DNA sequence: CTGTTAGCGCGTTCAC
DNA sequence: GTGAACGCGCTAACAG
């Protein structure tokens, strides 16, 4: 039957509920003997405390939440491992929550904060910076990981932190590298999405690089994937359409590695060789970039450092040892086998 | 500061708390006018109900949980999308919880059941069937998706359901296909893990196929990856070690597509051509298999059907319209470009 | 249609 | 070291 409670345990042990509670929560002032006895009964009955009830009472739940937007995205996996370890080391509990595409991550955070008495919140992914006053409603420190601060208005910069690369800058770096190889007709695969996001930043970097090098952007080479930028299928379909359009290009720059993998396949299917006929570049530096054939040239985000810094920062803020900051890490241009000098 | 409650809202609106509660929960017997007024105040104050308190009281929370083992695994992504849609259609809430490698998924389920008043639980991934009596402690219907029932003892088969492919059979199918192409020295990349799991089943299928065809298994061709079978790196390293060992082989069968991608890369790095020099086969039929270069020959699990059937089944059981069942779907042998007849 | 009231299961005083 | 009582914020049952 679904309902064995702390009261039941107390009765069976012939003690009061508070004693059981103390045993459960590793309180100091309890006779080791009684504790042992109680734990034995708990084990035996398979009693499990009700978390809802606990959260309701508990005032000091050392707990932080990580909200990840987009469950289909393996991009965040390595970061999450770091987060888990760091929270454990600090003796904090971790609530890991995936936010669906249609959900507003800040709303979810608001709800979770009430429910779990959070001490801090980390956002990963999510396209925009939302209304700043909504974020301000969160009464605990907020850190955005892999989302730069340029995206938001400057006024509210001190109400949250960010740890990321400079997406526009890194994107420009990649396009400049391609230009340096002699490419002028550089297509870009990006997402058609108006709200400020890393996606927008990367597109801006592309445009800036062209401009700085006196290359007129060609609208027909700026291709927007249907929805998600973390879909190989989207990369494939969009590249195919690009090829079919007949517009000439010597390189394709994809704003995610996942898109790039789709692009590689589409090019192969069209009988185009990479990098001999077309150069392909990605962005993110995910593990898979290193296992492609050919290996993908990409911008590697230092996810490990970003994650570690995120954790350091949020705990510092929680403990009052730091105020909000905006930290930028450099990305690394990884030259793979998918790009080549043009003659 | 962090605590505006339902009482506060009631006071501000000059109504009782239950009226606010009714407005919150879309109860029918409430004056639309009052409701409107209340909702306005809620909006204005940014009030958010405390879920812990709600869960504590609510007796009928239409809610099911999905526990996924291994967050690093994109394998389940397509399934989750189906699950989300189905629960929404049924008017159920969904708790999606990732279970860490070191956690016992059944323990997590037990806890969650108490906390959220679940009506059903779905397990995805997780290597073994644990103690059957532990599962029996779960007072709500349990369905395992993509994990076959062969794994567990027959005695407790009627205390949960399974929806999956027959991993041993499908695995045998793949190896027989390779044998049919003329391969005799077929290496396998699997996980060295003793507890019953899909991994074990797939290895058994491999051994059975060899046996049925009069091929003596060669221990040196059975390679165990270090830990996770969903790591390209593991596939790469293990393949590399295999090549280095000098043992002859003409095909590599990997028990996951992810491993296979690592294998492809390792072979390329060793100057071996796929499929001319070595054939490579995977298992799972993930999206990425279709985007590899060369396209991967694999066994495609009908994840869409498995997911849909899982949802149908769990709701049927919840509603008392079905008892526990063990459903097996056929896998599909997808012939890609990574395997080739041997002369 | 609405207000009052009794717990949900637990952690936390505060006495003992 | 321990137990009794209170209340966390909310929903549900019951009166009105």
XYZ file of C-alpha atoms (C1' of nucleotides) in Angstrom:
718
model
C 0.000 0.000 0.000
C 1.258 3.412 -0.913
C 1.464 5.044 2.446
C 4.035 4.315 5.081
C 4.965 7.521 6.856
C 7.381 8.762 9.423
C 4.684 8.393 12.037
C 4.417 4.721 11.281
C 8.142 4.263 11.691
C 8.077 6.132 14.970
C 5.341 3.904 16.268
C 7.131 0.737 15.280
C 10.287 1.905 16.998
C 8.478 3.149 20.030
C 9.947 6.618 19.618
C 8.677 10.017 18.651
C 8.543 11.269 15.091
C 11.155 13.871 15.728
C 13.644 11.224 16.705
C 13.061 9.457 13.442
C 13.454 12.754 11.673
C 16.744 13.289 13.399
C 17.956 9.877 12.373
C 16.920 10.565 8.815
C 18.715 13.858 8.590
C 21.950 12.888 10.277
C 21.410 15.167 13.200
C 24.082 15.143 15.827
C 22.095 14.999 19.019
C 20.769 11.519 18.826
C 21.798 8.367 20.573
C 23.720 6.209 18.115
C 21.910 3.189 19.465
C 18.445 4.551 18.790
C 19.546 5.784 15.423
C 20.761 2.365 14.484
C 17.532 0.795 15.586
C 15.505 3.279 13.637
C 17.568 2.891 10.498
C 17.098 -0.827 10.725
C 13.335 -0.493 10.784
C 13.464 1.971 7.928
C 15.513 -0.432 5.890
C 13.224 -3.278 6.730
C 9.990 -1.517 5.912
C 11.388 0.093 2.801
C 10.209 3.425 4.079
C 10.965 6.380 1.861
C 10.479 9.940 3.102
C 8.182 12.104 1.078
C 10.227 14.775 -0.622
C 7.330 17.105 -1.118
C 6.736 17.251 2.588
C 10.406 17.725 3.263
C 10.778 20.552 0.806
C 7.800 22.217 2.337
C 9.391 22.452 5.742
C 13.044 22.597 5.046
C 14.435 26.064 5.030
C 18.041 25.405 4.217
C 17.952 22.846 1.416
C 21.390 23.210 -0.096
C 20.269 22.745 -3.620
C 20.953 24.248 -6.993
C 19.145 23.714 -10.251
C 20.434 23.385 -13.782
C 17.942 24.037 -16.538
C 18.927 22.730 -19.929
C 17.016 23.760 -22.999
C 16.694 21.106 -25.649
C 16.958 17.543 -24.609
C 17.953 16.343 -28.044
C 21.206 18.108 -27.677
C 24.292 16.160 -26.675
C 26.171 19.416 -26.613
C 25.600 19.878 -22.915
C 26.465 16.385 -21.790
C 30.089 17.054 -20.971
C 29.091 20.158 -19.052
C 26.582 18.325 -16.965
C 29.166 15.867 -15.785
C 31.241 18.706 -14.441
C 28.243 20.271 -12.777
C 27.330 17.059 -11.044
C 30.755 16.594 -9.625
C 31.055 20.156 -8.434
C 27.709 20.173 -6.647
C 28.526 16.938 -4.944
C 31.860 18.212 -3.767
C 30.171 21.226 -2.296
C 27.638 19.064 -0.532
C 24.794 20.466 -2.557
C 21.917 18.617 -4.106
C 21.331 19.052 -7.806
C 18.104 19.341 -9.691
C 18.671 18.768 -13.370
C 15.715 19.788 -15.433
C 15.237 19.689 -19.161
C 13.226 22.521 -20.559
C 11.142 21.809 -23.593
C 11.308 24.007 -26.630
C 7.874 25.453 -25.961
C 8.535 26.163 -22.298
C 9.893 29.395 -20.945
C 12.947 28.458 -18.956
C 12.592 31.343 -16.567
C 9.042 30.336 -15.737
C 10.227 26.848 -15.021
C 12.938 28.269 -12.807
C 10.469 30.397 -10.918
C 8.352 27.373 -10.189
C 11.285 25.250 -9.207
C 12.608 27.879 -6.890
C 9.389 27.756 -4.909
C 9.157 24.033 -4.969
C 12.679 23.155 -4.007
C 13.970 26.148 -2.126
C 16.834 26.574 -4.515
C 19.996 28.444 -3.685
C 21.105 29.027 -7.233
C 20.111 28.474 -10.827
C 22.159 27.738 -13.913
C 20.757 28.070 -17.391
C 22.217 26.221 -20.336
C 20.982 26.824 -23.820
C 17.857 28.772 -24.473
C 17.918 31.273 -27.193
C 17.278 34.607 -25.616
C 17.658 36.676 -22.535
C 13.926 37.218 -21.982
C 12.625 40.095 -20.008
C 15.204 41.128 -17.512
C 12.636 41.876 -14.829
C 11.457 38.307 -14.967
C 14.941 37.141 -14.189
C 15.014 39.593 -11.354
C 12.070 37.819 -9.827
C 14.323 34.908 -9.170
C 15.513 35.498 -5.667
C 18.646 33.422 -6.017
C 21.822 33.837 -8.055
C 21.488 33.079 -11.752
C 24.298 32.092 -14.076
C 23.985 31.554 -17.787
C 26.502 29.081 -19.148
C 27.514 29.272 -22.832
C 25.293 32.272 -23.386
C 27.087 35.556 -23.623
C 25.993 38.770 -22.023
C 26.062 40.790 -25.240
C 22.706 39.350 -25.884
C 20.954 41.255 -23.192
C 20.581 44.882 -22.349
C 23.309 46.361 -20.271
C 21.032 47.667 -17.578
C 20.410 44.309 -16.011
C 23.845 42.883 -16.393
C 24.401 42.969 -12.695
C 21.400 40.835 -11.888
C 22.915 37.668 -13.309
C 26.200 36.216 -14.502
C 27.320 34.725 -17.772
C 30.153 32.385 -18.656
C 30.726 31.795 -22.335
C 32.817 32.383 -25.387
C 32.336 35.467 -27.482
C 30.232 33.894 -30.184
C 30.476 36.764 -32.608
C 34.229 36.980 -32.237
C 34.833 33.266 -32.561
C 32.550 33.068 -35.525
C 34.454 35.853 -37.178
C 37.670 34.017 -36.437
C 36.473 30.977 -38.311
C 35.272 32.913 -41.320
C 38.512 34.841 -41.408
C 40.366 31.583 -41.398
C 38.371 30.454 -44.413
C 39.002 33.752 -46.135
C 42.658 33.320 -45.349
C 42.557 30.034 -47.213
C 41.404 31.974 -50.241
C 37.679 31.369 -49.978
C 35.402 34.170 -51.058
C 32.169 32.392 -51.776
C 31.434 31.165 -48.294
C 27.968 29.849 -47.591
C 26.615 29.828 -44.048
C 24.082 27.469 -42.516
C 22.301 29.181 -39.678
C 18.892 29.513 -38.117
C 16.312 32.058 -39.133
C 15.397 33.402 -35.781
C 15.049 37.017 -34.908
C 15.481 37.064 -31.172
C 18.934 37.671 -29.844
C 20.827 34.448 -29.329
C 24.148 32.798 -29.867
C 22.846 31.948 -33.299
C 22.456 35.608 -34.129
C 25.889 36.349 -32.751
C 27.483 33.773 -34.978
C 25.757 35.131 -38.033
C 26.923 38.607 -37.133
C 30.480 37.337 -36.862
C 30.209 35.893 -40.343
C 28.905 39.123 -41.794
C 31.531 41.142 -40.011
C 34.358 38.971 -41.323
C 33.116 39.339 -44.857
C 32.758 43.058 -44.466
C 36.190 43.491 -42.954
C 37.641 41.697 -45.913
C 35.727 43.579 -48.528
C 33.512 40.691 -49.494
C 29.954 41.534 -50.332
C 27.586 39.127 -48.534
C 25.559 37.076 -50.954
C 22.030 36.533 -49.712
C 21.756 33.333 -51.633
C 24.614 31.859 -49.640
C 22.985 32.602 -46.302
C 20.793 29.593 -45.739
C 18.435 29.180 -42.853
C 17.718 25.732 -41.497
C 14.157 24.919 -40.735
C 14.154 24.939 -36.980
C 16.764 23.328 -34.859
C 20.430 23.869 -35.439
C 21.243 20.598 -33.722
C 19.820 18.331 -36.369
C 21.912 16.493 -38.925
C 18.851 16.165 -41.094
C 18.475 19.921 -41.191
C 22.094 20.318 -42.159
C 21.652 17.755 -44.884
C 18.463 19.183 -46.350
C 19.681 22.742 -46.293
C 22.982 21.860 -47.932
C 21.157 19.912 -50.565
C 18.957 22.869 -51.332
C 22.042 25.046 -51.513
C 23.697 22.730 -54.015
C 20.541 22.471 -56.026
C 20.180 26.240 -56.172
C 23.170 26.306 -58.462
C 24.722 29.197 -56.556
C 28.484 28.848 -56.567
C 30.390 28.389 -53.320
C 33.725 26.991 -52.266
C 33.116 26.681 -48.550
C 30.253 26.063 -46.162
C 30.380 27.385 -42.645
C 27.870 25.728 -40.343
C 27.081 27.346 -37.038
C 27.024 23.968 -35.318
C 28.993 20.766 -35.749
C 25.798 18.791 -36.030
C 24.708 20.801 -39.043
C 28.160 20.344 -40.522
C 27.872 16.589 -40.353
C 24.678 16.775 -42.344
C 26.451 19.040 -44.792
C 29.323 16.593 -45.223
C 26.922 13.832 -46.103
C 24.949 15.977 -48.523
C 28.116 16.982 -50.323
C 29.258 13.382 -50.560
C 25.901 12.403 -52.002
C 26.229 15.123 -54.580
C 29.615 13.770 -55.594
C 31.489 16.713 -54.185
C 34.709 15.983 -52.333
C 35.592 17.598 -49.032
C 37.930 19.436 -48.861
C 39.079 19.224 -52.482
C 35.898 20.621 -53.988
C 34.310 22.277 -50.986
C 35.618 23.184 -47.555
C 33.333 22.615 -44.571
C 33.608 24.166 -41.136
C 31.559 23.725 -38.002
C 31.208 25.355 -34.628
C 31.187 24.008 -31.076
C 33.976 21.462 -31.098
C 31.838 18.565 -29.983
C 33.325 15.130 -29.650
C 31.798 14.017 -32.915
C 33.754 16.633 -34.859
C 36.857 14.628 -34.169
C 35.302 11.404 -35.425
C 33.917 12.612 -38.694
C 35.383 11.515 -41.943
C 36.939 13.865 -42.805
C 37.672 15.358 -39.385
C 35.849 18.605 -39.022
C 37.449 22.004 -38.823
C 35.622 23.756 -36.034
C 35.716 26.243 -33.190
C 36.082 24.407 -29.954
C 34.282 25.894 -27.011
C 36.166 25.190 -23.789
C 33.161 23.537 -22.199
C 35.158 22.096 -19.388
C 36.514 25.425 -18.295
C 33.193 27.128 -18.849
C 31.472 24.584 -16.649
C 34.059 24.744 -13.918
C 34.048 28.497 -13.883
C 30.269 28.493 -13.810
C 30.246 26.349 -10.709
C 32.961 28.326 -8.990
C 31.102 31.517 -9.731
C 27.680 30.422 -8.595
C 28.954 29.093 -5.306
C 30.969 32.235 -4.747
C 27.883 34.330 -5.304
C 25.752 32.133 -3.093
C 28.287 32.486 -0.348
C 28.468 36.198 -0.849
C 32.063 36.143 -1.954
C 31.452 37.565 -5.355
C 28.980 39.702 -7.207
C 27.707 38.976 -10.671
C 30.284 38.808 -13.405
C 30.464 38.201 -17.112
C 33.264 35.895 -18.002
C 34.412 35.248 -21.534
C 36.632 32.373 -22.558
C 38.471 32.153 -25.852
C 37.446 29.451 -28.282
C 40.000 27.398 -30.136
C 40.191 27.027 -33.872
C 40.662 23.349 -34.525
C 41.921 22.720 -38.011
C 40.661 19.367 -39.183
C 40.652 17.756 -42.589
C 37.520 19.366 -43.905
C 39.025 22.669 -44.980
C 41.663 23.366 -47.553
C 43.397 26.228 -49.254
C 41.840 27.246 -52.523
C 43.919 27.990 -55.566
C 11.049 37.691 1.077
C 10.692 34.710 -1.202
C 7.266 33.800 0.002
C 4.033 35.052 -1.414
C 1.409 32.428 -0.726
C -2.110 31.581 -1.655
C -3.289 33.131 1.572
C -1.776 36.411 0.576
C -3.552 36.314 -2.754
C -6.823 35.486 -1.044
C -6.431 38.431 1.266
C -5.654 40.829 -1.532
C -8.673 39.680 -3.468
C -10.924 39.670 -0.441
C -11.861 36.025 -0.997
C -11.167 32.724 0.714
C -8.164 30.605 -0.075
C -10.265 27.858 -1.561
C -11.630 30.238 -4.135
C -8.137 31.081 -5.190
C -7.333 27.419 -5.289
C -10.327 26.817 -7.509
C -9.226 29.549 -9.857
C -5.764 28.068 -9.953
C -6.920 24.575 -10.760
C -9.532 25.408 -13.346
C -12.383 24.203 -11.245
C -15.781 24.557 -12.788
C -17.798 25.904 -9.901
C -16.452 29.374 -9.697
C -17.788 32.684 -10.872
C -15.950 33.655 -14.030
C -15.825 37.200 -12.754
C -14.144 36.261 -9.499
C -11.779 33.986 -11.318
C -10.788 36.757 -13.647
C -10.157 39.103 -10.771
C -8.078 36.529 -8.966
C -6.019 35.641 -12.006
C -5.299 39.301 -12.517
C -3.898 39.637 -9.029
C -1.896 36.473 -9.485
C -0.423 37.811 -12.674
C 0.332 41.118 -11.098
C 2.010 39.772 -8.006
C 3.890 37.113 -9.903
C 2.565 34.543 -7.497
C 3.621 30.976 -8.177
C 2.023 28.089 -6.319
C 4.347 25.864 -4.377
C 4.450 22.492 -6.059
C 5.651 20.694 -2.999
C 2.569 21.731 -1.124
C 0.365 20.790 -4.048
C 1.858 17.356 -4.385
C 1.442 16.816 -0.722
C -2.288 17.289 -0.819
C -3.268 16.242 -4.272
C -4.528 12.729 -4.384
C -5.195 12.347 -8.073
C -2.220 13.943 -9.744
C -2.399 12.497 -13.225
C 1.265 12.120 -13.644
C 3.674 9.585 -15.027
C 7.427 9.479 -14.798
C 10.043 8.493 -17.321
C 13.427 7.559 -15.929
C 16.238 7.579 -18.430
C 19.561 6.093 -17.554
C 22.561 7.839 -19.005
C 22.202 11.449 -19.934
C 25.027 11.341 -22.412
C 22.967 9.159 -24.629
C 21.132 10.674 -27.573
C 19.637 7.286 -28.248
C 16.520 8.070 -26.256
C 15.836 11.506 -27.652
C 13.409 10.411 -30.345
C 11.561 8.274 -27.832
C 11.146 11.103 -25.408
C 9.474 13.245 -27.987
C 6.855 10.583 -28.481
C 6.372 10.191 -24.759
C 5.855 13.888 -24.282
C 3.222 14.074 -26.919
C 1.355 11.039 -25.671
C 1.216 12.200 -22.068
C -0.014 15.579 -23.143
C -2.737 14.072 -25.260
C -3.880 12.024 -22.324
C -3.930 15.049 -20.085
C -1.170 13.706 -17.909
C 1.775 15.524 -16.508
C 5.211 14.143 -17.213
C 8.203 13.946 -14.982
C 11.307 13.286 -16.983
C 14.208 12.296 -14.825
C 17.722 11.390 -15.797
C 19.285 8.716 -13.692
C 22.991 8.904 -13.174
C 25.195 5.922 -13.783
C 25.812 5.425 -10.093
C 22.164 5.720 -9.119
C 19.777 2.826 -8.850
C 16.875 3.694 -11.094
C 14.384 1.776 -9.037
C 15.376 3.650 -5.902
C 14.886 6.889 -7.736
C 11.501 5.679 -8.873
C 10.495 4.743 -5.374
C 11.337 8.198 -4.152
C 9.612 9.908 -7.020
C 6.499 7.875 -6.541
C 6.171 9.186 -3.028
C 7.003 12.696 -3.939
C 4.798 13.117 -6.955
C 2.019 10.612 -6.546
C 2.820 8.950 -9.802
C 0.379 6.828 -11.739
C 2.909 5.016 -13.831
C 6.627 4.672 -14.428
C 8.595 4.049 -17.588
C 12.218 2.991 -17.518
C 14.511 3.560 -20.438
C 18.013 2.205 -20.452
C 19.583 0.814 -17.340
C 21.466 -2.339 -17.658
C 19.730 -4.869 -15.553
C 16.444 -5.957 -14.127
C 17.466 -5.589 -10.487
C 15.763 -7.443 -7.751
C 12.248 -8.183 -8.785
C 10.863 -7.579 -5.318
C 12.180 -4.068 -5.380
C 10.197 -3.426 -8.499
C 7.200 -4.877 -6.796
C 7.468 -2.202 -4.168
C 6.454 0.272 -6.804
C 2.744 0.533 -6.403
C 2.079 1.745 -9.907
C 2.422 0.150 -13.325
C 5.968 -0.174 -14.600
C 6.991 -0.488 -18.217
C 10.505 -1.024 -19.474
C 11.070 0.404 -22.926
C 13.856 -1.067 -25.105
C 14.737 -3.591 -22.450
C 13.540 -7.095 -23.126
C 11.998 -9.429 -20.619
C 14.412 -12.280 -21.259
C 16.722 -10.475 -18.992
C 14.753 -11.117 -15.874
C 13.489 -14.169 -14.121
C 10.208 -15.487 -15.306
C 8.580 -15.453 -11.933
C 8.083 -11.729 -11.834
C 7.199 -11.189 -15.435
C 3.678 -10.267 -14.511
C 4.679 -7.446 -12.235
C 5.871 -5.205 -15.050
C 5.764 -4.852 -18.804
C 8.446 -4.640 -21.448
C 8.425 -3.259 -24.962
C 11.535 -3.911 -26.994
C 13.208 -5.761 -29.781
C 14.671 -9.186 -29.217
C 18.250 -8.093 -28.816
C 19.736 -11.561 -29.073
C 17.751 -12.377 -32.177
C 18.478 -9.099 -33.925
C 22.111 -9.355 -33.056
C 22.228 -12.844 -34.521
C 20.529 -11.503 -37.621
C 23.283 -8.983 -38.149
C 26.086 -11.447 -37.638
C 24.409 -13.919 -39.953
C 24.217 -11.203 -42.549
C 27.951 -10.662 -42.220
C 28.580 -14.379 -42.436
C 26.375 -14.454 -45.513
C 28.711 -11.912 -47.075
C 31.505 -14.398 -46.584
C 32.979 -13.038 -43.389
C 34.386 -15.535 -40.953
C 36.754 -13.464 -38.879
C 34.229 -11.143 -37.327
C 35.346 -9.040 -34.406
C 32.824 -7.723 -31.931
C 33.004 -4.562 -29.822
C 30.938 -4.984 -26.706
C 30.966 -4.179 -23.035
C 32.487 -6.363 -20.385
C 29.677 -6.434 -17.936
C 28.361 -9.479 -16.230
C 24.880 -8.493 -15.236
C 22.090 -9.361 -17.617
C 21.450 -6.553 -20.052
C 20.806 -5.818 -23.673
C 24.556 -5.782 -24.036
C 24.757 -9.379 -22.907
C 21.930 -10.331 -25.201
C 23.684 -8.888 -28.194
C 26.865 -10.727 -27.388
C 24.915 -13.939 -27.050
C 23.373 -13.356 -30.458
C 26.836 -12.962 -31.925
C 28.066 -16.173 -30.347
C 24.969 -18.047 -31.415
C 25.321 -16.955 -35.018
C 28.916 -18.110 -35.116
C 28.012 -21.407 -33.557
C 25.101 -22.027 -35.903
C 27.452 -21.514 -38.798
C 30.214 -23.674 -37.510
C 32.563 -20.832 -36.764
C 34.682 -21.171 -33.679
C 34.576 -17.925 -31.652
C 37.973 -16.335 -31.374
C 38.498 -14.795 -27.961
C 40.921 -12.305 -29.369
C 38.221 -10.898 -31.594
C 35.844 -10.287 -28.730
C 36.836 -6.884 -27.477
C 35.405 -5.181 -24.466
C 35.174 -1.414 -24.363
C 36.183 0.252 -21.189
C 32.880 1.375 -19.782
C 30.202 3.005 -21.799
C 29.018 1.606 -25.073
C 27.783 5.022 -26.138
C 31.163 6.624 -26.519
C 32.873 7.182 -29.835
C 36.153 7.427 -28.044
C 35.691 3.962 -26.629
C 34.909 2.611 -30.065
C 37.988 4.301 -31.419
C 40.373 3.132 -28.730
C 39.132 -0.419 -28.737
C 39.330 -0.708 -32.491
C 42.806 0.695 -32.430
C 43.857 -1.895 -29.888
C 42.286 -4.575 -32.033
C 44.229 -3.467 -35.093
C 47.409 -3.216 -33.118
C 46.958 -6.714 -31.727
C 47.676 -8.040 -35.196
C 44.786 -10.473 -35.007
C 43.234 -10.881 -38.447
C 39.647 -9.844 -39.073
C 37.545 -8.863 -42.047
C 34.587 -7.358 -40.238
C 33.830 -5.503 -37.005
C 30.433 -5.723 -35.454
C 29.795 -3.011 -32.881
C 26.909 -3.397 -30.505
C 26.058 0.278 -30.828
C 26.206 2.763 -33.666
C 28.201 5.143 -31.533
C 30.942 2.579 -31.084
C 30.844 1.921 -34.800
C 31.529 5.532 -35.604
C 34.625 5.369 -33.458
C 35.599 2.199 -35.261
C 35.218 3.816 -38.667
C 37.543 6.594 -37.678
C 40.120 4.252 -36.198
C 40.157 2.172 -39.350
C 40.558 5.259 -41.509
C 43.456 6.390 -39.357
C 45.081 3.003 -39.793
C 44.785 3.320 -43.543
C 42.161 0.627 -43.809
C 39.297 1.230 -46.196
C 35.677 0.530 -45.287
C 34.179 -1.580 -46.726
C 36.913 -2.685 -49.138
C 39.340 -3.838 -46.468
C 37.060 -4.187 -43.482
C 33.296 -4.250 -43.107
C 31.756 -2.410 -40.177
C 28.319 -2.903 -38.711
C 26.509 -1.154 -35.883
C 23.384 -1.632 -33.847
C 20.509 0.704 -32.926
C 19.813 2.538 -36.137
C 20.313 5.995 -34.713
C 20.028 9.023 -36.922
C 23.768 9.384 -37.110
C 24.150 5.992 -38.758
C 22.591 7.479 -41.846
C 24.968 10.420 -41.879
C 28.226 8.586 -41.509
C 30.678 8.381 -44.298
C 30.313 5.618 -45.304
C 26.696 5.093 -44.252
C 26.548 2.516 -41.552
C 25.035 -0.926 -41.887
C 23.023 -1.383 -38.728
C 20.001 -2.894 -37.029
C 17.346 -0.291 -36.700
C 15.237 -0.474 -33.606
C 11.722 0.789 -34.293
C 11.927 3.377 -31.565
C 8.882 5.186 -32.743
C 6.697 2.127 -32.523
C 8.286 1.016 -29.292
C 7.580 4.380 -27.742
C 4.014 4.543 -28.960
C 3.276 1.050 -27.808
C 4.849 1.801 -24.455
C 2.527 4.725 -23.952
C -0.538 2.841 -25.102
C 0.324 0.019 -22.788
C 1.012 2.050 -19.690
C -2.203 4.003 -20.003
C -4.148 0.824 -20.615
C -2.718 -0.697 -17.481
C -3.332 2.437 -15.464
C -6.925 2.422 -16.591
C -7.249 -1.235 -15.809
C -7.811 -2.211 -19.416
C -4.814 -4.435 -19.670
C -2.526 -6.507 -17.529
C 1.215 -6.595 -17.889
C 2.546 -7.741 -21.227
C 5.855 -8.301 -22.932
C 5.851 -6.947 -26.423
C 8.583 -7.611 -28.927
C 9.055 -5.651 -32.110
C 11.218 -6.771 -34.996
C 14.320 -4.775 -35.802
C 15.239 -3.884 -39.336
C 18.525 -4.694 -40.989
C 19.612 -1.530 -42.745
C 22.257 -2.210 -45.313
C 24.464 0.834 -45.626
C 27.778 1.337 -47.344
C 29.984 0.031 -44.592
C 29.663 -3.671 -45.334
C 30.673 -5.590 -48.403
C 30.876 -9.108 -49.691
C 34.214 -10.739 -49.214
C 35.869 -12.724 -51.945
C -21.009 29.861 -6.160
C -18.145 30.705 -1.873
C -15.697 30.565 2.943
C -14.093 27.568 6.763
C -11.592 23.858 8.225
C -8.951 19.659 8.362
C -5.173 17.451 7.278
C -1.163 15.847 3.471
C 4.076 14.191 5.764
C 7.486 16.160 7.479
C 11.142 19.445 10.094
C 11.452 22.318 13.795
C 10.967 24.669 17.873
C 10.470 24.009 22.834
C 9.849 21.819 26.695
C 11.198 17.851 29.345
C 18.917 12.678 24.351
C 13.953 12.719 23.405
C 8.717 13.632 22.545
C 4.654 16.806 21.795
C 2.892 20.209 19.286
C 2.888 23.467 15.605
C 2.757 24.871 10.896
C 5.063 24.789 5.942
C 1.325 25.974 1.494
C -1.955 23.860 -0.426
C -6.368 20.982 -1.880
C -10.625 18.831 -0.723
C -14.548 18.096 1.898
C -18.069 20.283 4.026
C -21.191 23.805 5.140
C -23.453 27.621 3.882
